[in-house]
Coordinates of C-alpha atoms and ligand atoms in Angstrom, one line a residue:
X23 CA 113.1 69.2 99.4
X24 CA 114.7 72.3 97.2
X25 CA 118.1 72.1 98.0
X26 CA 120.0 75.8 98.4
X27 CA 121.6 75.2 94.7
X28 CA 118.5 74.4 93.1
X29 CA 116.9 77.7 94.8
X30 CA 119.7 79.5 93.4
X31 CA 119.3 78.4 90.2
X32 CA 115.3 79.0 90.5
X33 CA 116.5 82.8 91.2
X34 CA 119.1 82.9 87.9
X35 CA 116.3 81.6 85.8
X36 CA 113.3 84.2 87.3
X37 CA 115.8 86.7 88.7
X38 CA 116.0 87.4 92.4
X39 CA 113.1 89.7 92.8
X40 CA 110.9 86.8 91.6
X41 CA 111.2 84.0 94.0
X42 CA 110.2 84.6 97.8
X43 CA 111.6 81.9 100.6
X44 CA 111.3 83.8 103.8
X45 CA 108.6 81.5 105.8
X46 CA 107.0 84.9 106.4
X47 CA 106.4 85.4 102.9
X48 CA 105.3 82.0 101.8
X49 CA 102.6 81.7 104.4
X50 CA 99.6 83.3 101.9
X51 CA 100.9 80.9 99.4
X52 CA 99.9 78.0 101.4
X53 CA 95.9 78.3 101.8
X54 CA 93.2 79.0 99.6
X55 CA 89.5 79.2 99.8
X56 CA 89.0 75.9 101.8
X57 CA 91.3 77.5 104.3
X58 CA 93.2 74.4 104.4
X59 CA 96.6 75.1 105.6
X60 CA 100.3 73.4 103.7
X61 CA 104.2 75.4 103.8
X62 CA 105.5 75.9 99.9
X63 CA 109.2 75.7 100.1
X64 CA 109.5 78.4 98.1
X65 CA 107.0 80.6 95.2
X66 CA 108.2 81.5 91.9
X67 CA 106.4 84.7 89.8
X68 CA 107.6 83.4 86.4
X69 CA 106.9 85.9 83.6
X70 CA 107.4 84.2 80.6
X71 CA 106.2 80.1 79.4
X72 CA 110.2 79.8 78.5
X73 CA 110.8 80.6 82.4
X74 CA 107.8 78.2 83.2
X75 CA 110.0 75.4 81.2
X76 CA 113.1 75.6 82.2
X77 CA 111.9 75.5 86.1
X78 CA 109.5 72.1 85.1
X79 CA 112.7 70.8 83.8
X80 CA 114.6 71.7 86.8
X81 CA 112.2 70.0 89.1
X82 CA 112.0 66.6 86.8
X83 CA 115.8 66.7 87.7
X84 CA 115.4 67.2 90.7
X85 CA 112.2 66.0 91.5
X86 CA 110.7 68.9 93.6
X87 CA 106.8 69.5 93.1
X88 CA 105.6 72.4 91.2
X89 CA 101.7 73.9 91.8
X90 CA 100.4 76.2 89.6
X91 CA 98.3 79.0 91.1
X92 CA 96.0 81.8 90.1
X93 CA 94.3 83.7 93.0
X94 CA 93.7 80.9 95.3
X95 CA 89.8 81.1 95.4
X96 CA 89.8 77.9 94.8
X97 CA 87.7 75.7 97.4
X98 CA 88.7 72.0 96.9
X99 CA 92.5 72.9 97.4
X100 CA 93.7 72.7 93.6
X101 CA 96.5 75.7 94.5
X102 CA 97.7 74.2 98.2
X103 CA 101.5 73.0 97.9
X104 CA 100.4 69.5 99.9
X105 CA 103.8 68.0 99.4
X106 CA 105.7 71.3 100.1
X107 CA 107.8 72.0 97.0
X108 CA 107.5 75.3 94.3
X109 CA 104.6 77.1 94.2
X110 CA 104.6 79.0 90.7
X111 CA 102.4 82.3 91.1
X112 CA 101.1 82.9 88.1
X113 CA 100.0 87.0 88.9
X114 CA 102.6 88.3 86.0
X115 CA 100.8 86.9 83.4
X116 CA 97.5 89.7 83.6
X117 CA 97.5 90.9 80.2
X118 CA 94.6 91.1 77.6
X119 CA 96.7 90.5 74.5
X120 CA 93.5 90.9 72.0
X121 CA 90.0 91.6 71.9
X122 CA 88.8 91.0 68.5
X123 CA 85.7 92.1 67.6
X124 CA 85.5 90.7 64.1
X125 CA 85.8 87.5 64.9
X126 CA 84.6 87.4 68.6
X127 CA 87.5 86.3 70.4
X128 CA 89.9 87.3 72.5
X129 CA 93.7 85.9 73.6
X130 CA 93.9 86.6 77.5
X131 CA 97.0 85.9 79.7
X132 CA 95.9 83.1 82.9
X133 CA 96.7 85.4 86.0
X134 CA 93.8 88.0 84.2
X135 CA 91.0 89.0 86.5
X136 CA 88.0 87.5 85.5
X137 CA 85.6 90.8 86.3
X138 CA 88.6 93.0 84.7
X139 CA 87.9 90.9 81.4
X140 CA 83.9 90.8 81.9
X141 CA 84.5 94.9 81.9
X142 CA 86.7 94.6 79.4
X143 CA 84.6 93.0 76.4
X144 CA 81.9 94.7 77.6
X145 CA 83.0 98.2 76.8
X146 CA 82.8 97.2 73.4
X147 CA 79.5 95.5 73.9
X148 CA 80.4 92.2 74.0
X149 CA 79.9 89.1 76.6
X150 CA 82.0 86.4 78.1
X151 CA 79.4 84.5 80.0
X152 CA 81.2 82.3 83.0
X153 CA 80.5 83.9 86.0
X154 CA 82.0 82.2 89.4
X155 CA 80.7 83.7 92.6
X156 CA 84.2 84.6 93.1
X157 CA 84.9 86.7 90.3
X158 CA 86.2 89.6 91.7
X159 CA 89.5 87.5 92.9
X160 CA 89.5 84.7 90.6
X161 CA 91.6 84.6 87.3
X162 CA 90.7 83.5 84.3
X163 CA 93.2 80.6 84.3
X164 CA 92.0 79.6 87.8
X165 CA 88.8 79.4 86.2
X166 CA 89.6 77.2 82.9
X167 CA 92.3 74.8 85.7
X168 CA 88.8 74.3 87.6
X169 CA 86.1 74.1 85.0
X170 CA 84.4 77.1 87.1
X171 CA 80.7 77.3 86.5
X172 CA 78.5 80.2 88.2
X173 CA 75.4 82.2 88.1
X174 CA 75.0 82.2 84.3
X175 CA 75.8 78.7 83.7
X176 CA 72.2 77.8 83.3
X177 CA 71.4 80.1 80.2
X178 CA 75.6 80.2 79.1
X179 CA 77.3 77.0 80.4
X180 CA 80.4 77.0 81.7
X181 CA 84.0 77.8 81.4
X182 CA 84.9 74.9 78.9
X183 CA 82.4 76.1 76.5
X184 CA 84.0 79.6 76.3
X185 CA 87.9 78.6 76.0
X186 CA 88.8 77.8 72.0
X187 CA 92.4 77.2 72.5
X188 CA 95.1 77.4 75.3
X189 CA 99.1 77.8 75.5
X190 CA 100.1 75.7 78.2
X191 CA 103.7 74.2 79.7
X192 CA 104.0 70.2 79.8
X193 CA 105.2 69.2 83.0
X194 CA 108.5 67.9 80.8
X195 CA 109.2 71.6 79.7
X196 CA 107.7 71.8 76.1
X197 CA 105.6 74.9 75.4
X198 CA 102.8 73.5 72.9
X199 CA 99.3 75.2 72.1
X200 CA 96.1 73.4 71.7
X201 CA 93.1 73.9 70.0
X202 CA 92.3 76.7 67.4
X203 CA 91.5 80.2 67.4
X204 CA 88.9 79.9 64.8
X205 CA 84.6 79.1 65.8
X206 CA 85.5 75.8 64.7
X207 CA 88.4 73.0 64.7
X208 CA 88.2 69.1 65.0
X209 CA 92.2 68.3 64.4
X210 CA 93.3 65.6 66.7
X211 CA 91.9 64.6 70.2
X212 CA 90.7 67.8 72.2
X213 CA 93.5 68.5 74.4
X214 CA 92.4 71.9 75.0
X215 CA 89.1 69.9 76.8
X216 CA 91.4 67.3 79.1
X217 CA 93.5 70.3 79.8
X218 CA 90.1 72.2 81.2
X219 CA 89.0 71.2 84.7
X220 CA 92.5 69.5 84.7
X221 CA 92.9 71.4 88.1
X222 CA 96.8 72.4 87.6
X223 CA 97.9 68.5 86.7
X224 CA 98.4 68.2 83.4
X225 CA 100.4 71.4 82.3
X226 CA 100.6 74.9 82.8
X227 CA 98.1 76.6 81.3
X228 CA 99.7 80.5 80.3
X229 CA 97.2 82.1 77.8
X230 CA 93.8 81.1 76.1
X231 CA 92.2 82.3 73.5
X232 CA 88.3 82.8 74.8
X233 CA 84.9 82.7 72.8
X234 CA 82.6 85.7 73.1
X235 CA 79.1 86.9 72.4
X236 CA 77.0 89.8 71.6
X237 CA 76.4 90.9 75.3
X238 CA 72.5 91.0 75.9
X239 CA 70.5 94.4 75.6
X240 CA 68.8 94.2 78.5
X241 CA 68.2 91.9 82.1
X242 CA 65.7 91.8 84.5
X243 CA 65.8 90.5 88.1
X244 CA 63.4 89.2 90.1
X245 CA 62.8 87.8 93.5
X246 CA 60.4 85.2 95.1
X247 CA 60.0 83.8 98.3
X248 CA 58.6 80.9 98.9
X249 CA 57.4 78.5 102.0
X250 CA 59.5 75.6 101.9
X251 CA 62.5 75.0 100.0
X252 CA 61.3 72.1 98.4
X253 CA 58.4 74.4 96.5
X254 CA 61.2 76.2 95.7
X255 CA 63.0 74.1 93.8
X256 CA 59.9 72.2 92.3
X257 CA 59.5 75.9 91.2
X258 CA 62.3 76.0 89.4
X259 CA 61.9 72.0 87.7
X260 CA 58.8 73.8 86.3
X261 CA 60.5 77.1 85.0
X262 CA 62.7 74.7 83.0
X263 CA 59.9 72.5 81.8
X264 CA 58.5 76.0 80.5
X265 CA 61.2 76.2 78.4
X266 CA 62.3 79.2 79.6
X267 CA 66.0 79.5 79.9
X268 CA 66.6 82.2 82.4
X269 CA 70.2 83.7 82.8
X270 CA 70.6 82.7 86.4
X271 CA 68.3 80.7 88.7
X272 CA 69.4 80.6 92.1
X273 CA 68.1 79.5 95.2
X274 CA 68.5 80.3 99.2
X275 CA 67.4 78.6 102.0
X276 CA 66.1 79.5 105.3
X277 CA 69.8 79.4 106.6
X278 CA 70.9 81.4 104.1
X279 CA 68.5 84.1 104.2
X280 CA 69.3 84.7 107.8
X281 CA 72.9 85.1 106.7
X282 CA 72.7 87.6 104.0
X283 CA 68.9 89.6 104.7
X284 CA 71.3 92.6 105.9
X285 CA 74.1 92.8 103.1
X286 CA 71.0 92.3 100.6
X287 CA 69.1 94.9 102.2
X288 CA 66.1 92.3 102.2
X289 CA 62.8 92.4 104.2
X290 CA 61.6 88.8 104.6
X291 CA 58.1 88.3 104.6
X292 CA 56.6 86.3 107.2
X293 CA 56.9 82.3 106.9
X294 CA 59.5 82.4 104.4
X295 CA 61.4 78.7 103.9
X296 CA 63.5 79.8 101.1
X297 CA 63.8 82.5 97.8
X298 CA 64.6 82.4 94.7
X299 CA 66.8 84.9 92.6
X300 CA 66.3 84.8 88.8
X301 CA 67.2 86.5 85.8
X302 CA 66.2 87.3 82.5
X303 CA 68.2 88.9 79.5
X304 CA 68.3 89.3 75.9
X305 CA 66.5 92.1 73.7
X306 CA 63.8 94.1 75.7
X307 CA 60.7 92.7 74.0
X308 CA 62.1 89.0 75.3
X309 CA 63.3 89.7 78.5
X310 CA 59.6 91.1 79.4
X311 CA 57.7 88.4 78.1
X312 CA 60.1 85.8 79.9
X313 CA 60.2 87.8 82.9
X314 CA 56.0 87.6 83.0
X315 CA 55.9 84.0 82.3
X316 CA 58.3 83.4 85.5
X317 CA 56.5 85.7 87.3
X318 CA 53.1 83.7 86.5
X319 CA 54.8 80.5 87.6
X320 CA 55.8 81.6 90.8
X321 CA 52.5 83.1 91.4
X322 CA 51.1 80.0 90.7
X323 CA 53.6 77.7 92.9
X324 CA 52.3 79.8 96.2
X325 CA 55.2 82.2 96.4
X326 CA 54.6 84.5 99.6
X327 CA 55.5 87.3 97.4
X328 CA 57.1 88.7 94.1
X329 CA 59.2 91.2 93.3
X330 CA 61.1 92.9 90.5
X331 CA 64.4 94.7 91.3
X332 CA 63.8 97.9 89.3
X333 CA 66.6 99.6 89.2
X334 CA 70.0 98.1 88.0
X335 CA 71.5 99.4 91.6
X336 CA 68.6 97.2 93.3
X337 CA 69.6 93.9 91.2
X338 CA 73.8 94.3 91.5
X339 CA 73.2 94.7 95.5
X340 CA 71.2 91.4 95.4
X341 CA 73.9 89.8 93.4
X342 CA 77.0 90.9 95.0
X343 CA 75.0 89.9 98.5
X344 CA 74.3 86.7 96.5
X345 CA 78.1 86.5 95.2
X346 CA 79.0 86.5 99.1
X347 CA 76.7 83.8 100.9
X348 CA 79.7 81.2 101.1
X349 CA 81.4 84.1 103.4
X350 CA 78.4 84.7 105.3
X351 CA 77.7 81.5 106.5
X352 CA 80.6 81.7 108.9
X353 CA 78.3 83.6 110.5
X354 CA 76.7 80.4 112.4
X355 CA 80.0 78.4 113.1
X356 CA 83.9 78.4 112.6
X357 CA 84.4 75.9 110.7
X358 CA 82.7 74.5 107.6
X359 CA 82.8 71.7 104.8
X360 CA 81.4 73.4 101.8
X361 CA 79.9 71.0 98.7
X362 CA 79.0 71.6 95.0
X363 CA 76.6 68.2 94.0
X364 CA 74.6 68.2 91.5
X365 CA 71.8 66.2 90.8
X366 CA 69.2 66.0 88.0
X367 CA 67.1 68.9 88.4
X368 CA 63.8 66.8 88.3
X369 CA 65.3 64.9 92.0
X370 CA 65.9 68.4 93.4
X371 CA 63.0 68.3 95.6
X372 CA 64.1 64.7 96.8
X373 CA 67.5 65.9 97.3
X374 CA 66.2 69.0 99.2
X375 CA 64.3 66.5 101.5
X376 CA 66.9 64.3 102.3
X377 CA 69.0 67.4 103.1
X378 CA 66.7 68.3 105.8
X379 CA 66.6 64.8 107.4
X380 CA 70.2 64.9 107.3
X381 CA 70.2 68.1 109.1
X382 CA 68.1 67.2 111.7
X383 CA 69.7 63.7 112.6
X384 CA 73.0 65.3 112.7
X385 CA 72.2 68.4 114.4
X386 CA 74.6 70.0 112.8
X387 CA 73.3 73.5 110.5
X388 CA 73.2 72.8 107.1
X389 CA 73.2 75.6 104.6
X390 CA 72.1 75.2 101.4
X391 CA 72.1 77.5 98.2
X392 CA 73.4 77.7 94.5
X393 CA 72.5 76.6 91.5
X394 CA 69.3 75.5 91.3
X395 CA 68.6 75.9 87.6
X396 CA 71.6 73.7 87.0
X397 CA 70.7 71.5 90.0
X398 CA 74.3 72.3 91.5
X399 CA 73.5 73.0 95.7
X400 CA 75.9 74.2 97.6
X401 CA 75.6 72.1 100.8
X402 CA 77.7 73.9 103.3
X403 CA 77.7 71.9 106.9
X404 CA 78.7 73.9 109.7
X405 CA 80.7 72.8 112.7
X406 CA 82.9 74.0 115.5
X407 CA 86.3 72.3 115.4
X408 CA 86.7 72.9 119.0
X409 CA 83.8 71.3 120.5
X410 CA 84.3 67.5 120.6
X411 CA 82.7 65.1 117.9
X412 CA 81.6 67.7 115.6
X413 CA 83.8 67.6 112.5
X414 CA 83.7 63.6 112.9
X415 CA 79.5 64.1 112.6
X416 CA 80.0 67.1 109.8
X417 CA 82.7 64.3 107.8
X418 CA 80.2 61.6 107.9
X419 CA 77.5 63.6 106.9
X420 CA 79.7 64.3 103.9
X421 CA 79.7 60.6 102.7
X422 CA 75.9 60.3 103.0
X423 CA 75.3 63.3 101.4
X424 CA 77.8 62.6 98.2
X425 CA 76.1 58.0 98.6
X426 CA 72.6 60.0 98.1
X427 CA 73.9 62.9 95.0
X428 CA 75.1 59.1 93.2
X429 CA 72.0 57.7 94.1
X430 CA 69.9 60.0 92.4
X431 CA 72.8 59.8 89.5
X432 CA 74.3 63.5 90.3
X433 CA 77.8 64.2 90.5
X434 CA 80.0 64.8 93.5
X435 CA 81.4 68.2 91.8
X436 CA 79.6 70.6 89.3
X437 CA 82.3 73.4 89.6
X438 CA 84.7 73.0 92.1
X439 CA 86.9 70.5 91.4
X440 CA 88.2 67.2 93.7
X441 CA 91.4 68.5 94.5
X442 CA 92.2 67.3 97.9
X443 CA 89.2 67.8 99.7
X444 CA 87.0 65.5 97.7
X445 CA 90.1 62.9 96.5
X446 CA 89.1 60.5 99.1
X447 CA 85.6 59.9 97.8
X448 CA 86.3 59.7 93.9
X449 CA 85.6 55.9 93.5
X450 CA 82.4 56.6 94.9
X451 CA 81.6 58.3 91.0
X452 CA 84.4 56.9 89.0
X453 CA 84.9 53.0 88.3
X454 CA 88.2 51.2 88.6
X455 CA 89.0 51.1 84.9
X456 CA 88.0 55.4 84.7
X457 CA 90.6 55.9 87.4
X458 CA 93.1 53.8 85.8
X459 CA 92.8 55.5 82.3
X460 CA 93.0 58.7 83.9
X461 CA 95.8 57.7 85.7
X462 CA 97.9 56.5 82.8
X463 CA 97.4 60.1 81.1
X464 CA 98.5 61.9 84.1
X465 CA 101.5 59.9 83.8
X466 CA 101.7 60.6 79.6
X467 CA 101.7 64.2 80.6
X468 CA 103.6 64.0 83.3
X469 CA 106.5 60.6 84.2
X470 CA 107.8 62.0 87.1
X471 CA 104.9 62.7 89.1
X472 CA 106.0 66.6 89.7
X473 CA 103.0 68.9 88.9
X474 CA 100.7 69.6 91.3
X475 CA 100.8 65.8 93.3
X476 CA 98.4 64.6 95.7
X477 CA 95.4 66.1 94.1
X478 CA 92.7 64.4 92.3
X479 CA 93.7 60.7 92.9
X480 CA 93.1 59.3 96.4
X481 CA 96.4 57.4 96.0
X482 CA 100.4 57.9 94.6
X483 CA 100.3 57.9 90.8
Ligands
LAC506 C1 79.1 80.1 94.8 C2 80.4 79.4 94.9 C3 80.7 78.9 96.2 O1 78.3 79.8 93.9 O2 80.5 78.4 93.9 O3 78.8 80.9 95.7
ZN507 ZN1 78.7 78.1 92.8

């Protein structure tokens, strides 16, 4: 609990405009993405790291929890205040400090946009790749706390391989910075790389300082649709055997199509299973050549048909309607667990098989879509809450499905983190002695257990 003193010191260190405690006010604070639902006891807008300190040191005295939060997009519950306690809104710090051209990099502030900066560097023709379906809400320090991955990972990678150095706040109040600002830098263990995908635990992250790249000269989008989704993603294992690297790969199934046909503006031939959604990019000459070669694969897999989004209004409708597929699924049912596995994209088509059997035994809809050229599936069961049995069938269909992604050596999480929603299953993918390690840095970080608790770890650490 924050006692009425502490509150009122919280308010002399932000001032009194910065820190809401009406219930009415804290209610947006408490959910996210999963729509998962917890009461903050109070939220901070800090605007400077010095503020960020002296309220971490304020909770070690007085041992409230603190949970860092961007836009809350987040879908395993990284952001939600599950002990109650201070959540510190993180939406003051949205400035670009630098975009430097000469040395491609930039030094952003965490509560940035991460669409605002993709417009941003691109103005002056360069690219910062990481591309989470959520960009148009997501900030970038959202995106370094979670790892986030996207549509571009296959060609780019992900967040981590884009972030060079980051201010951050220890949970004990010092301000440090990690990692360089320069292309290169090997003093001392990589701190800036346990701080990544560190989902809010370790510190505060305030500011990074991002790589960028010459943005492409041109891109070229394509659809096919396919019979089955398993031809669809045997499709894809051969597009990367090809060797070609396509910017984004992404698949759809059946389910999913039914979803989305409208917002995409889509007409579904007859007997279609599944599609796929790819892109090309780099200088003209490549992108055509690559964009022929994927063509001829598909052709030769049996797609129903082919086609090439012409105009650049044609391809940003089919990627906004693809951006929004974890929305539409709603559609079909209330309530939903949604996944991110990944699996070795040569066991795609096994995975995609056992998917369907898992479907059909629980009778349950299962959605599927994502990643494919990374092998990350989104696996979204749908349920209704209300009607007796079904979440228990949708929560056991869960553990099958995450016993079959280690089976087949995947991971539980490509981009979404564990948060709270996959805690419970971690020592299903990390052994005893992982988990211990781990635990004994979260405690080097952080002694008194007050940033961001209850995530990550299925138990008190
Ligand atoms: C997506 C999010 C859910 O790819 O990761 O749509
Ligand atoms: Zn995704």
């Amino acid at each position: 609990m924050i006692s009425g003193q502490t509150l009122q010191t919280l308010s002399s260190i932000l001032g009194p405009e910065h820190l809401l405690t009406r219930q009415e006010d804290l209610i947006p604070f408490g959910t996210d993405a999963t729509k998962l639902r917890f009461m903050p006891e109070a939220v901070a807008f800090p605007g400077t790291p010095e503020e960020i300190s002296r309220i971490l040191q304020l909770a070690n005295q007085e041992l409230f929890p603190v949970i860092p939060r961007g836009a809350g997009s987040g879908k395993s519950g990284g952001a939600l205040p599950v002990e109650g306690g201070l959540v510190l809104a993180m939406d003051r710090f949205n400035r670009i400090l630098e975009i430097d051209r000469r040395n491609l990099v930039a030094r952003v502030e965490c509560g940035v946009i991460t669409a605002r900066f993709q417009e941003a560097v691109e103005k002056v023709d360069l690219f910062y790749p990481p591309d989470p379906a959520s960009i148009h809400i997501s900030t970038l320090g959202g995106n370094v706390a979670e790892c986030a991955g996207g549509l571009r990972a296959v060609k780019y990678g992900v967040t981590r391989d884009y972030v060079l150095g980051l201010t951050a706040v220890l949970p004990t109040g010092e301000i440090i910075k990690t990692g360089v600002e320069t292309a290169k830098g090997v003093v001392g263990y990589d701190l800036t790389r346990l701080l990544i995908g560190s989902e809010g635990t370790l510190a505060v992250v305030t500011e990074m300082v991002l790589r960028l790249i010459p943005k492409p000269a041109s891109r070229r989008t394509m659809m096919a649709f396919f019979d089955s989704a398993s031809a669809t993603v045997e499709t894809v294992s051969e597009i990367i055997r090809s060797k070609i690297v396509p910017t984004a790969l992404e698949f759809l199934d059946r389910t999913c199509i039914g979803c989305v046909k409208e917002d995409m503006g889509l007409a579904v031939p007859e007997g279609s299973g599944a599609l796929l959604l790819i892109e090309v990019d780099g200088d003209e000459g490549l992108a055509r050549k690559e964009a022929k070669r994927v063509k001829d694969i598909c052709t030769r897999r049996g797609a129903l048909e082919f086609r090439s989004a012409s105009r650049l209004r044609d391809s940003e409708r089919l990627w906004e309607a693809r951006r929004n597929v974890s929305q539409s699924v709603y559609k079909l049912r209330p309530d939903k667990i949604s996944e991110d596995i990944v699996v070795p994209r040569s066991r795609m088509a096994e995975f995609i098989g056992f998917l369907e059997e898992l479907a059909s035994r629980c009778d349950l809809p299962m959605a599927a879509y994502g990643h494919a050229g990374d092998g990350n599936i989104h696996v979204n069961i749908l349920f209704d809450e209300k009607i007796p049995g079904q979440m228990e069938t949708a929560r056991a269909a869960v553990k099958e499905l995450f016993a079959k992604v280690i089976a087949l050596r995947g991971t539980l999480s490509g981009e979404h983190g564990v948060g709270i929603t996959k805690a419970p299953f971690i020592e299903m993918e990390l052994s005893r002695p992982v988990l211990e390690l781990m635990g004994r840095l979260k405690k080097a970080f952080d002694p008194r257990g007050i940033l961001n608790p209850g995530k990550i770890f299925p138990y008190k650490i």
